[in-house]
Amino acid sequence: MDVLSDLLHRARARNAMVRKLVQRPPWSLGFVEAPPLTVVATLAGHASVRFDGTDAVPVRLAAGDIALISGTSRYTIADTPATPPQVVIRGREKQVVDRDERAAGVRRGLAPRTYGDGMPGATVLLRGAYELRGDVGDRLLGLLTPTAIVPAGPRTRAALELLADEIARDEPGQDAVIDRALDLVLVLALRAWCAKPGATPPAWYRALADPAIGEALRLVHQDPARRWTVAQLATRLGMSRAAFAARFTSVVGEPPLAYLTGWRMALAADLLRDTEATIATVAHQVGYEDPFAFSVAFKRCHGAAPSLWRRQTRRPDATGPK
């Protein structure tokens, strides 16, 4: 599994919430306590995204454009920046603010996961909400600015059309199909965003374009618990130890074992937060035979011992082996 796929797989919760809105102007949806990452796309018509409580300039989405919103938990999507909120959505709950009949139409079901009035000339909008998890999720979000706008393109448009078609279906395995279609839209949008002129994605993403270093990153992510050495990685790539270490450091921005340790500590933090696995088990799962050595490395990275970190960051719904 390549690095971007690994991050998406480890960071996200299943069954992402995806909805389609078909609405004539004027319309406005306010989102409160929005998830860490939202994919918003305009299939027909246009939309405006404004960021409540900030001085940020609203952004306009034309047909086929995609917005990846990660820098705020409160924003409004509307036909124009001036349209006042008609409906406020908090999580999966909708509250009608404007009692006008047209505003209430946002709640009218047209098909599975599809709402609005469905009239000719309406704006057609897709919204997919990602609940990303922990330190690994933060690495994925590190690819983006708070709001990344990806202009319409042939590849993203085809993926959006597939997602829009599947949203309105209600067949066996539909949740799995929609999950994967949304992931396709997200990955294509991330690629397009990182390839834009002037984009500054993290060094690890740029390193994926280097055949040797990209393969080294894939090996580390495929088996982070393996007792990798610089010499082992260099041998797998057919390079000398010194040449590999120098090239990796130059491309990624840190030495190979420093990257490996950072990735292991991100995985460990999420295991401590989200599961009930013992510290010894977590240590073993991220490549440490000695829990004491793991604790030292974890404290150096996160500023707290694993047991204290767990108490401070514990998720109330954490599950896992005792």
PDB file of C-alpha atoms in Angstrom:
ATOM      1  CA  MET A   1       0.000   0.000   0.000  1.00  0.00           C
ATOM      2  CA  ASP A   2       1.411   3.405  -0.955  1.00  0.00           C
ATOM      3  CA  VAL A   3       1.808   6.155   1.633  1.00  0.00           C
ATOM      4  CA  LEU A   4      -1.235   8.271   0.726  1.00  0.00           C
ATOM      5  CA  SER A   5      -3.492   5.192   0.645  1.00  0.00           C
ATOM      6  CA  ASP A   6      -2.086   4.082   4.000  1.00  0.00           C
ATOM      7  CA  LEU A   7      -2.791   7.462   5.589  1.00  0.00           C
ATOM      8  CA  LEU A   8      -6.359   7.536   4.298  1.00  0.00           C
ATOM      9  CA  HIS A   9      -6.988   3.955   5.419  1.00  0.00           C
ATOM     10  CA  ARG A  10      -5.630   4.478   8.927  1.00  0.00           C
ATOM     11  CA  ALA A  11      -6.997   7.975   9.506  1.00  0.00           C
ATOM     12  CA  ARG A  12     -10.634   7.736   8.543  1.00  0.00           C
ATOM     13  CA  ALA A  13     -13.707   6.247  10.089  1.00  0.00           C
ATOM     14  CA  ARG A  14     -15.908   4.066   7.930  1.00  0.00           C
ATOM     15  CA  ASN A  15     -19.299   5.051   6.533  1.00  0.00           C
ATOM     16  CA  ALA A  16     -18.516   8.676   5.746  1.00  0.00           C
ATOM     17  CA  MET A  17     -21.654  10.795   5.543  1.00  0.00           C
ATOM     18  CA  VAL A  18     -22.401  11.803   1.938  1.00  0.00           C
ATOM     19  CA  ARG A  19     -25.376  13.908   0.866  1.00  0.00           C
ATOM     20  CA  LYS A  20     -26.675  15.471  -2.341  1.00  0.00           C
ATOM     21  CA  LEU A  21     -28.592  18.760  -2.340  1.00  0.00           C
ATOM     22  CA  VAL A  22     -30.754  19.968  -5.242  1.00  0.00           C
ATOM     23  CA  GLN A  23     -32.005  23.476  -4.463  1.00  0.00           C
ATOM     24  CA  ARG A  24     -33.150  26.631  -6.264  1.00  0.00           C
ATOM     25  CA  PRO A  25     -31.794  30.017  -5.139  1.00  0.00           C
ATOM     26  CA  PRO A  26     -31.933  31.530  -2.661  1.00  0.00           C
ATOM     27  CA  TRP A  27     -30.585  28.773  -0.421  1.00  0.00           C
ATOM     28  CA  SER A  28     -28.102  28.632   2.429  1.00  0.00           C
ATOM     29  CA  LEU A  29     -26.760  25.858   4.686  1.00  0.00           C
ATOM     30  CA  GLY A  30     -24.788  26.618   7.834  1.00  0.00           C
ATOM     31  CA  PHE A  31     -22.502  23.934   9.287  1.00  0.00           C
ATOM     32  CA  VAL A  32     -21.568  23.953  12.961  1.00  0.00           C
ATOM     33  CA  GLU A  33     -19.092  21.545  14.566  1.00  0.00           C
ATOM     34  CA  ALA A  34     -18.121  20.380  11.092  1.00  0.00           C
ATOM     35  CA  PRO A  35     -15.811  17.348  10.843  1.00  0.00           C
ATOM     36  CA  PRO A  36     -12.045  17.695  10.294  1.00  0.00           C
ATOM     37  CA  LEU A  37     -12.345  17.314   6.510  1.00  0.00           C
ATOM     38  CA  THR A  38     -15.264  18.021   4.204  1.00  0.00           C
ATOM     39  CA  VAL A  39     -15.446  17.493   0.452  1.00  0.00           C
ATOM     40  CA  VAL A  40     -17.869  19.914  -1.237  1.00  0.00           C
ATOM     41  CA  ALA A  41     -18.492  19.813  -4.985  1.00  0.00           C
ATOM     42  CA  THR A  42     -20.866  21.716  -7.253  1.00  0.00           C
ATOM     43  CA  LEU A  43     -22.276  19.535 -10.035  1.00  0.00           C
ATOM     44  CA  ALA A  44     -24.587  22.154 -11.560  1.00  0.00           C
ATOM     45  CA  GLY A  45     -25.048  25.854 -10.935  1.00  0.00           C
ATOM     46  CA  HIS A  46     -22.685  27.579  -8.537  1.00  0.00           C
ATOM     47  CA  ALA A  47     -22.159  27.985  -4.803  1.00  0.00           C
ATOM     48  CA  SER A  48     -20.380  30.231  -2.336  1.00  0.00           C
ATOM     49  CA  VAL A  49     -18.490  29.073   0.756  1.00  0.00           C
ATOM     50  CA  ARG A  50     -18.069  31.608   3.543  1.00  0.00           C
ATOM     51  CA  PHE A  51     -16.262  31.103   6.826  1.00  0.00           C
ATOM     52  CA  ASP A  52     -18.284  32.334   9.766  1.00  0.00           C
ATOM     53  CA  GLY A  53     -16.513  34.308  12.455  1.00  0.00           C
ATOM     54  CA  THR A  54     -13.437  35.012  10.318  1.00  0.00           C
ATOM     55  CA  ASP A  55     -12.221  37.699   7.933  1.00  0.00           C
ATOM     56  CA  ALA A  56     -11.611  35.143   5.177  1.00  0.00           C
ATOM     57  CA  VAL A  57     -13.001  36.097   1.785  1.00  0.00           C
ATOM     58  CA  PRO A  58     -15.823  33.779   0.602  1.00  0.00           C
ATOM     59  CA  VAL A  59     -14.851  31.440  -2.217  1.00  0.00           C
ATOM     60  CA  ARG A  60     -16.984  30.697  -5.270  1.00  0.00           C
ATOM     61  CA  LEU A  61     -17.461  27.219  -6.673  1.00  0.00           C
ATOM     62  CA  ALA A  62     -18.405  26.871 -10.331  1.00  0.00           C
ATOM     63  CA  ALA A  63     -19.851  23.684 -11.775  1.00  0.00           C
ATOM     64  CA  GLY A  64     -17.385  20.831 -11.306  1.00  0.00           C
ATOM     65  CA  ASP A  65     -15.213  22.631  -8.731  1.00  0.00           C
ATOM     66  CA  ILE A  66     -14.305  20.873  -5.491  1.00  0.00           C
ATOM     67  CA  ALA A  67     -13.571  22.490  -2.124  1.00  0.00           C
ATOM     68  CA  LEU A  68     -11.628  20.551   0.521  1.00  0.00           C
ATOM     69  CA  ILE A  69     -12.448  22.295   3.819  1.00  0.00           C
ATOM     70  CA  SER A  70     -10.246  21.411   6.769  1.00  0.00           C
ATOM     71  CA  GLY A  71      -9.370  24.604   8.586  1.00  0.00           C
ATOM     72  CA  THR A  72     -12.639  25.463  10.316  1.00  0.00           C
ATOM     73  CA  SER A  73     -15.489  23.787  12.137  1.00  0.00           C
ATOM     74  CA  ARG A  74     -17.998  26.489  11.173  1.00  0.00           C
ATOM     75  CA  TYR A  75     -18.874  27.607   7.652  1.00  0.00           C
ATOM     76  CA  THR A  76     -21.827  28.330   5.368  1.00  0.00           C
ATOM     77  CA  ILE A  77     -22.515  27.122   1.835  1.00  0.00           C
ATOM     78  CA  ALA A  78     -25.024  29.220  -0.099  1.00  0.00           C
ATOM     79  CA  ASP A  79     -25.995  30.440  -3.536  1.00  0.00           C
ATOM     80  CA  THR A  80     -24.386  33.829  -2.758  1.00  0.00           C
ATOM     81  CA  PRO A  81     -22.342  35.177   0.173  1.00  0.00           C
ATOM     82  CA  ALA A  82     -25.229  37.501   1.088  1.00  0.00           C
ATOM     83  CA  THR A  83     -27.908  34.832   1.562  1.00  0.00           C
ATOM     84  CA  PRO A  84     -28.616  34.468   5.311  1.00  0.00           C
ATOM     85  CA  PRO A  85     -28.612  30.962   6.828  1.00  0.00           C
ATOM     86  CA  GLN A  86     -31.838  29.074   6.270  1.00  0.00           C
ATOM     87  CA  VAL A  87     -30.801  25.722   7.710  1.00  0.00           C
ATOM     88  CA  VAL A  88     -28.123  24.922  10.306  1.00  0.00           C
ATOM     89  CA  ILE A  89     -26.612  21.438  10.337  1.00  0.00           C
ATOM     90  CA  ARG A  90     -24.879  20.182  13.447  1.00  0.00           C
ATOM     91  CA  GLY A  91     -23.456  16.718  12.872  1.00  0.00           C
ATOM     92  CA  ARG A  92     -26.371  14.752  11.390  1.00  0.00           C
ATOM     93  CA  GLU A  93     -29.083  17.029  12.797  1.00  0.00           C
ATOM     94  CA  LYS A  94     -30.799  19.750  10.710  1.00  0.00           C
ATOM     95  CA  GLN A  95     -32.470  22.824  12.161  1.00  0.00           C
ATOM     96  CA  VAL A  96     -34.566  25.108   9.963  1.00  0.00           C
ATOM     97  CA  VAL A  97     -33.785  28.740  10.824  1.00  0.00           C
ATOM     98  CA  ASP A  98     -35.801  30.411   8.066  1.00  0.00           C
ATOM     99  CA  ARG A  99     -39.353  29.035   8.090  1.00  0.00           C
ATOM    100  CA  ASP A 100     -39.878  30.001   4.469  1.00  0.00           C
ATOM    101  CA  GLU A 101     -41.281  27.060   2.485  1.00  0.00           C
ATOM    102  CA  ARG A 102     -38.317  27.109   0.115  1.00  0.00           C
ATOM    103  CA  ALA A 103     -35.881  26.839   3.015  1.00  0.00           C
ATOM    104  CA  ALA A 104     -37.808  23.919   4.460  1.00  0.00           C
ATOM    105  CA  GLY A 105     -37.368  22.173   1.126  1.00  0.00           C
ATOM    106  CA  VAL A 106     -33.777  21.446   2.089  1.00  0.00           C
ATOM    107  CA  ARG A 107     -35.198  18.696   4.303  1.00  0.00           C
ATOM    108  CA  ARG A 108     -37.421  17.149   1.610  1.00  0.00           C
ATOM    109  CA  GLY A 109     -36.188  13.730   0.520  1.00  0.00           C
ATOM    110  CA  LEU A 110     -35.964  13.240  -3.241  1.00  0.00           C
ATOM    111  CA  ALA A 111     -34.056   9.942  -3.272  1.00  0.00           C
ATOM    112  CA  PRO A 112     -31.700   8.101  -0.922  1.00  0.00           C
ATOM    113  CA  ARG A 113     -29.284  10.659   0.621  1.00  0.00           C
ATOM    114  CA  THR A 114     -30.726  13.375  -1.645  1.00  0.00           C
ATOM    115  CA  TYR A 115     -32.632  16.464  -0.454  1.00  0.00           C
ATOM    116  CA  GLY A 116     -34.104  19.662  -1.869  1.00  0.00           C
ATOM    117  CA  ASP A 117     -36.839  20.743  -4.244  1.00  0.00           C
ATOM    118  CA  GLY A 118     -35.488  19.076  -7.374  1.00  0.00           C
ATOM    119  CA  MET A 119     -36.803  21.813  -9.653  1.00  0.00           C
ATOM    120  CA  PRO A 120     -35.243  22.721 -13.031  1.00  0.00           C
ATOM    121  CA  GLY A 121     -32.413  25.224 -12.795  1.00  0.00           C
ATOM    122  CA  ALA A 122     -31.503  24.170  -9.269  1.00  0.00           C
ATOM    123  CA  THR A 123     -27.977  24.037  -7.915  1.00  0.00           C
ATOM    124  CA  VAL A 124     -26.769  20.465  -7.424  1.00  0.00           C
ATOM    125  CA  LEU A 125     -24.276  20.072  -4.597  1.00  0.00           C
ATOM    126  CA  LEU A 126     -22.434  17.096  -3.133  1.00  0.00           C
ATOM    127  CA  ARG A 127     -21.024  17.065   0.397  1.00  0.00           C
ATOM    128  CA  GLY A 128     -18.962  14.290   1.942  1.00  0.00           C
ATOM    129  CA  ALA A 129     -17.889  14.520   5.599  1.00  0.00           C
ATOM    130  CA  TYR A 130     -14.764  12.730   6.805  1.00  0.00           C
ATOM    131  CA  GLU A 131     -14.254  11.944  10.484  1.00  0.00           C
ATOM    132  CA  LEU A 132     -10.475  11.674  10.567  1.00  0.00           C
ATOM    133  CA  ARG A 133      -8.647  10.191  13.512  1.00  0.00           C
ATOM    134  CA  GLY A 134      -5.720  11.403  15.561  1.00  0.00           C
ATOM    135  CA  ASP A 135      -2.106  11.950  14.626  1.00  0.00           C
ATOM    136  CA  VAL A 136      -2.394  10.010  11.378  1.00  0.00           C
ATOM    137  CA  GLY A 137      -5.349  12.173  10.381  1.00  0.00           C
ATOM    138  CA  ASP A 138      -3.260  15.257  11.101  1.00  0.00           C
ATOM    139  CA  ARG A 139      -0.631  14.018   8.658  1.00  0.00           C
ATOM    140  CA  LEU A 140      -3.267  13.700   5.962  1.00  0.00           C
ATOM    141  CA  LEU A 141      -4.637  17.181   6.695  1.00  0.00           C
ATOM    142  CA  GLY A 142      -1.075  18.494   6.442  1.00  0.00           C
ATOM    143  CA  LEU A 143      -1.430  18.202   2.665  1.00  0.00           C
ATOM    144  CA  LEU A 144      -3.962  21.032   2.596  1.00  0.00           C
ATOM    145  CA  THR A 145      -4.464  24.682   3.304  1.00  0.00           C
ATOM    146  CA  PRO A 146      -7.614  25.416   5.374  1.00  0.00           C
ATOM    147  CA  THR A 147      -9.640  25.620   2.169  1.00  0.00           C
ATOM    148  CA  ALA A 148      -8.265  23.996  -0.972  1.00  0.00           C
ATOM    149  CA  ILE A 149     -10.163  24.746  -4.178  1.00  0.00           C
ATOM    150  CA  VAL A 150      -9.678  22.261  -7.014  1.00  0.00           C
ATOM    151  CA  PRO A 151     -11.003  23.564 -10.352  1.00  0.00           C
ATOM    152  CA  ALA A 152     -13.160  21.305 -12.501  1.00  0.00           C
ATOM    153  CA  GLY A 153     -11.277  18.785 -14.601  1.00  0.00           C
ATOM    154  CA  PRO A 154     -12.133  15.727 -16.689  1.00  0.00           C
ATOM    155  CA  ARG A 155     -10.880  13.188 -14.125  1.00  0.00           C
ATOM    156  CA  THR A 156     -12.539  14.748 -11.092  1.00  0.00           C
ATOM    157  CA  ARG A 157     -15.745  15.364 -13.052  1.00  0.00           C
ATOM    158  CA  ALA A 158     -16.024  11.672 -13.989  1.00  0.00           C
ATOM    159  CA  ALA A 159     -15.482  10.672 -10.358  1.00  0.00           C
ATOM    160  CA  LEU A 160     -18.091  13.177  -9.164  1.00  0.00           C
ATOM    161  CA  GLU A 161     -20.633  11.881 -11.660  1.00  0.00           C
ATOM    162  CA  LEU A 162     -20.021   8.336 -10.414  1.00  0.00           C
ATOM    163  CA  LEU A 163     -20.468   9.419  -6.792  1.00  0.00           C
ATOM    164  CA  ALA A 164     -23.617  11.411  -7.607  1.00  0.00           C
ATOM    165  CA  ASP A 165     -25.138   8.427  -9.384  1.00  0.00           C
ATOM    166  CA  GLU A 166     -24.364   6.049  -6.516  1.00  0.00           C
ATOM    167  CA  ILE A 167     -25.686   8.413  -3.834  1.00  0.00           C
ATOM    168  CA  ALA A 168     -29.209   8.122  -5.245  1.00  0.00           C
ATOM    169  CA  ARG A 169     -29.149   4.302  -5.300  1.00  0.00           C
ATOM    170  CA  ASP A 170     -30.192   1.964  -2.524  1.00  0.00           C
ATOM    171  CA  GLU A 171     -28.772  -1.435  -3.414  1.00  0.00           C
ATOM    172  CA  PRO A 172     -26.837  -4.162  -1.571  1.00  0.00           C
ATOM    173  CA  GLY A 173     -23.363  -2.976  -0.616  1.00  0.00           C
ATOM    174  CA  GLN A 174     -24.254   0.649  -1.287  1.00  0.00           C
ATOM    175  CA  ASP A 175     -22.419   2.076   1.733  1.00  0.00           C
ATOM    176  CA  ALA A 176     -19.207   0.368   0.608  1.00  0.00           C
ATOM    177  CA  VAL A 177     -19.607   1.683  -2.944  1.00  0.00           C
ATOM    178  CA  ILE A 178     -20.232   5.242  -1.746  1.00  0.00           C
ATOM    179  CA  ASP A 179     -17.285   5.109   0.665  1.00  0.00           C
ATOM    180  CA  ARG A 180     -14.945   4.087  -2.128  1.00  0.00           C
ATOM    181  CA  ALA A 181     -16.377   6.559  -4.618  1.00  0.00           C
ATOM    182  CA  LEU A 182     -15.897   9.382  -2.111  1.00  0.00           C
ATOM    183  CA  ASP A 183     -12.324   8.222  -1.479  1.00  0.00           C
ATOM    184  CA  LEU A 184     -11.745   8.331  -5.239  1.00  0.00           C
ATOM    185  CA  VAL A 185     -12.978  11.924  -5.403  1.00  0.00           C
ATOM    186  CA  LEU A 186     -10.802  12.869  -2.429  1.00  0.00           C
ATOM    187  CA  VAL A 187      -7.621  11.272  -3.765  1.00  0.00           C
ATOM    188  CA  LEU A 188      -8.048  12.799  -7.226  1.00  0.00           C
ATOM    189  CA  ALA A 189      -8.692  16.191  -5.626  1.00  0.00           C
ATOM    190  CA  LEU A 190      -5.620  15.842  -3.393  1.00  0.00           C
ATOM    191  CA  ARG A 191      -3.465  14.946  -6.386  1.00  0.00           C
ATOM    192  CA  ALA A 192      -4.781  17.908  -8.361  1.00  0.00           C
ATOM    193  CA  TRP A 193      -4.271  20.260  -5.420  1.00  0.00           C
ATOM    194  CA  CYS A 194      -0.686  19.138  -4.794  1.00  0.00           C
ATOM    195  CA  ALA A 195       0.134  19.441  -8.515  1.00  0.00           C
ATOM    196  CA  LYS A 196      -1.078  23.045  -8.791  1.00  0.00           C
ATOM    197  CA  PRO A 197       1.594  25.665  -9.604  1.00  0.00           C
ATOM    198  CA  GLY A 198       2.907  27.124  -6.380  1.00  0.00           C
ATOM    199  CA  ALA A 199       1.608  24.248  -4.228  1.00  0.00           C
ATOM    200  CA  THR A 200       3.808  23.342  -1.258  1.00  0.00           C
ATOM    201  CA  PRO A 201       2.805  19.839  -0.143  1.00  0.00           C
ATOM    202  CA  PRO A 202       4.785  18.197   2.678  1.00  0.00           C
ATOM    203  CA  ALA A 203       8.189  16.776   1.805  1.00  0.00           C
ATOM    204  CA  TRP A 204       6.998  13.181   2.206  1.00  0.00           C
ATOM    205  CA  TYR A 205       4.388  13.732  -0.532  1.00  0.00           C
ATOM    206  CA  ARG A 206       6.940  15.231  -2.920  1.00  0.00           C
ATOM    207  CA  ALA A 207       9.202  12.281  -2.150  1.00  0.00           C
ATOM    208  CA  LEU A 208       6.633   9.865  -3.581  1.00  0.00           C
ATOM    209  CA  ALA A 209       7.657  11.021  -7.061  1.00  0.00           C
ATOM    210  CA  ASP A 210      11.208   9.763  -6.465  1.00  0.00           C
ATOM    211  CA  PRO A 211      11.207   6.050  -7.465  1.00  0.00           C
ATOM    212  CA  ALA A 212      13.747   4.941  -4.855  1.00  0.00           C
ATOM    213  CA  ILE A 213      12.633   7.079  -1.934  1.00  0.00           C
ATOM    214  CA  GLY A 214       8.967   6.545  -2.733  1.00  0.00           C
ATOM    215  CA  GLU A 215       9.583   2.790  -2.541  1.00  0.00           C
ATOM    216  CA  ALA A 216      11.415   3.181   0.779  1.00  0.00           C
ATOM    217  CA  LEU A 217       8.434   5.047   2.210  1.00  0.00           C
ATOM    218  CA  ARG A 218       6.108   2.336   0.924  1.00  0.00           C
ATOM    219  CA  LEU A 219       8.190  -0.351   2.658  1.00  0.00           C
ATOM    220  CA  VAL A 220       8.160   1.543   5.957  1.00  0.00           C
ATOM    221  CA  HIS A 221       4.400   2.087   5.838  1.00  0.00           C
ATOM    222  CA  GLN A 222       3.725  -1.475   4.749  1.00  0.00           C
ATOM    223  CA  ASP A 223       5.514  -2.907   7.794  1.00  0.00           C
ATOM    224  CA  PRO A 224       6.264  -0.205  10.391  1.00  0.00           C
ATOM    225  CA  ALA A 225       6.912  -2.795  13.126  1.00  0.00           C
ATOM    226  CA  ARG A 226       9.797  -4.394  11.252  1.00  0.00           C
ATOM    227  CA  ARG A 227      13.237  -3.714  12.717  1.00  0.00           C
ATOM    228  CA  TRP A 228      14.345  -1.665   9.753  1.00  0.00           C
ATOM    229  CA  THR A 229      17.908  -0.432   9.447  1.00  0.00           C
ATOM    230  CA  VAL A 230      19.269   2.031   6.915  1.00  0.00           C
ATOM    231  CA  ALA A 231      21.363  -0.789   5.462  1.00  0.00           C
ATOM    232  CA  GLN A 232      18.309  -3.049   4.998  1.00  0.00           C
ATOM    233  CA  LEU A 233      16.345  -0.349   3.205  1.00  0.00           C
ATOM    234  CA  ALA A 234      19.309   0.541   1.018  1.00  0.00           C
ATOM    235  CA  THR A 235      19.785  -3.115   0.063  1.00  0.00           C
ATOM    236  CA  ARG A 236      16.112  -3.477  -0.886  1.00  0.00           C
ATOM    237  CA  LEU A 237      16.539  -0.507  -3.210  1.00  0.00           C
ATOM    238  CA  GLY A 238      19.881  -1.601  -4.695  1.00  0.00           C
ATOM    239  CA  MET A 239      21.716   1.426  -3.298  1.00  0.00           C
ATOM    240  CA  SER A 240      24.690   1.897  -1.037  1.00  0.00           C
ATOM    241  CA  ARG A 241      23.894   2.754   2.560  1.00  0.00           C
ATOM    242  CA  ALA A 242      25.536   6.182   2.351  1.00  0.00           C
ATOM    243  CA  ALA A 243      23.916   7.113  -0.967  1.00  0.00           C
ATOM    244  CA  PHE A 244      20.470   6.048   0.225  1.00  0.00           C
ATOM    245  CA  ALA A 245      20.744   7.895   3.547  1.00  0.00           C
ATOM    246  CA  ALA A 246      21.896  11.091   1.844  1.00  0.00           C
ATOM    247  CA  ARG A 247      19.216  10.932  -0.841  1.00  0.00           C
ATOM    248  CA  PHE A 248      16.420  10.151   1.622  1.00  0.00           C
ATOM    249  CA  THR A 249      17.438  13.015   3.907  1.00  0.00           C
ATOM    250  CA  SER A 250      17.657  15.421   0.993  1.00  0.00           C
ATOM    251  CA  VAL A 251      14.265  14.501  -0.464  1.00  0.00           C
ATOM    252  CA  VAL A 252      12.216  13.886   2.712  1.00  0.00           C
ATOM    253  CA  GLY A 253      13.913  16.460   4.926  1.00  0.00           C
ATOM    254  CA  GLU A 254      14.934  14.054   7.684  1.00  0.00           C
ATOM    255  CA  PRO A 255      17.002  10.850   7.948  1.00  0.00           C
ATOM    256  CA  PRO A 256      15.317   7.488   7.268  1.00  0.00           C
ATOM    257  CA  LEU A 257      15.201   6.302  10.872  1.00  0.00           C
ATOM    258  CA  ALA A 258      13.926   9.678  12.086  1.00  0.00           C
ATOM    259  CA  TYR A 259      11.032   9.400   9.637  1.00  0.00           C
ATOM    260  CA  LEU A 260      10.391   5.812  10.747  1.00  0.00           C
ATOM    261  CA  THR A 261      10.358   6.827  14.402  1.00  0.00           C
ATOM    262  CA  GLY A 262       7.987   9.717  13.742  1.00  0.00           C
ATOM    263  CA  TRP A 263       5.587   7.445  11.877  1.00  0.00           C
ATOM    264  CA  ARG A 264       5.728   4.822  14.617  1.00  0.00           C
ATOM    265  CA  MET A 265       5.005   7.449  17.264  1.00  0.00           C
ATOM    266  CA  ALA A 266       1.991   8.724  15.283  1.00  0.00           C
ATOM    267  CA  LEU A 267       0.620   5.186  15.093  1.00  0.00           C
ATOM    268  CA  ALA A 268       1.333   4.622  18.788  1.00  0.00           C
ATOM    269  CA  ALA A 269      -0.449   7.826  19.811  1.00  0.00           C
ATOM    270  CA  ASP A 270      -3.593   6.772  17.965  1.00  0.00           C
ATOM    271  CA  LEU A 271      -3.464   3.249  19.428  1.00  0.00           C
ATOM    272  CA  LEU A 272      -3.139   4.677  22.937  1.00  0.00           C
ATOM    273  CA  ARG A 273      -5.992   7.124  22.366  1.00  0.00           C
ATOM    274  CA  ASP A 274      -8.395   4.820  20.550  1.00  0.00           C
ATOM    275  CA  THR A 275      -7.854   1.345  21.999  1.00  0.00           C
ATOM    276  CA  GLU A 276      -7.386  -0.409  25.315  1.00  0.00           C
ATOM    277  CA  ALA A 277      -4.244  -2.243  24.219  1.00  0.00           C
ATOM    278  CA  THR A 278      -1.574  -2.388  26.904  1.00  0.00           C
ATOM    279  CA  ILE A 279       1.492  -0.206  26.533  1.00  0.00           C
ATOM    280  CA  ALA A 280       3.596  -3.332  25.938  1.00  0.00           C
ATOM    281  CA  THR A 281       1.221  -4.383  23.141  1.00  0.00           C
ATOM    282  CA  VAL A 282       1.322  -0.939  21.557  1.00  0.00           C
ATOM    283  CA  ALA A 283       5.114  -0.968  21.779  1.00  0.00           C
ATOM    284  CA  HIS A 284       5.248  -4.321  19.997  1.00  0.00           C
ATOM    285  CA  GLN A 285       2.789  -3.224  17.311  1.00  0.00           C
ATOM    286  CA  VAL A 286       4.982  -0.271  16.353  1.00  0.00           C
ATOM    287  CA  GLY A 287       8.276  -2.143  16.393  1.00  0.00           C
ATOM    288  CA  TYR A 288       9.620  -2.011  19.960  1.00  0.00           C
ATOM    289  CA  GLU A 289      10.422  -5.217  21.846  1.00  0.00           C
ATOM    290  CA  ASP A 290      11.280  -3.265  25.001  1.00  0.00           C
ATOM    291  CA  PRO A 291       8.374  -1.211  26.458  1.00  0.00           C
ATOM    292  CA  PHE A 292      10.867   0.975  28.328  1.00  0.00           C
ATOM    293  CA  ALA A 293      12.670   1.939  25.102  1.00  0.00           C
ATOM    294  CA  PHE A 294       9.283   2.653  23.537  1.00  0.00           C
ATOM    295  CA  SER A 295       8.267   4.855  26.478  1.00  0.00           C
ATOM    296  CA  VAL A 296      11.478   6.863  26.199  1.00  0.00           C
ATOM    297  CA  ALA A 297      10.981   7.387  22.455  1.00  0.00           C
ATOM    298  CA  PHE A 298       7.308   8.272  22.906  1.00  0.00           C
ATOM    299  CA  LYS A 299       8.007  10.829  25.632  1.00  0.00           C
ATOM    300  CA  ARG A 300      10.733  12.406  23.528  1.00  0.00           C
ATOM    301  CA  CYS A 301       8.267  12.793  20.635  1.00  0.00           C
ATOM    302  CA  HIS A 302       5.059  13.731  22.472  1.00  0.00           C
ATOM    303  CA  GLY A 303       6.348  15.285  25.678  1.00  0.00           C
ATOM    304  CA  ALA A 304       4.574  12.796  27.960  1.00  0.00           C
ATOM    305  CA  ALA A 305       4.939   9.162  28.894  1.00  0.00           C
ATOM    306  CA  PRO A 306       2.517   6.772  27.141  1.00  0.00           C
ATOM    307  CA  SER A 307       0.397   6.196  30.254  1.00  0.00           C
ATOM    308  CA  LEU A 308      -0.004   9.932  30.893  1.00  0.00           C
ATOM    309  CA  TRP A 309      -0.704  10.603  27.217  1.00  0.00           C
ATOM    310  CA  ARG A 310      -3.458   7.999  27.285  1.00  0.00           C
ATOM    311  CA  ARG A 311      -5.140   9.569  30.319  1.00  0.00           C
ATOM    312  CA  GLN A 312      -4.951  13.058  28.808  1.00  0.00           C
ATOM    313  CA  THR A 313      -6.239  12.182  25.341  1.00  0.00           C
ATOM    314  CA  ARG A 314      -8.488   9.177  25.963  1.00  0.00           C
ATOM    315  CA  ARG A 315     -11.496   8.860  23.644  1.00  0.00           C
ATOM    316  CA  PRO A 316     -14.657   7.944  25.605  1.00  0.00           C
ATOM    317  CA  ASP A 317     -15.659   5.371  22.973  1.00  0.00           C
ATOM    318  CA  ALA A 318     -12.224   3.772  22.676  1.00  0.00           C
ATOM    319  CA  THR A 319     -12.320   0.046  22.094  1.00  0.00           C
ATOM    320  CA  GLY A 320      -9.860  -2.741  21.627  1.00  0.00           C
ATOM    321  CA  PRO A 321      -8.162  -5.651  23.302  1.00  0.00           C
ATOM    322  CA  LYS A 322      -7.699  -5.445  27.033  1.00  0.00           C
TER     323      LYS A 322
END
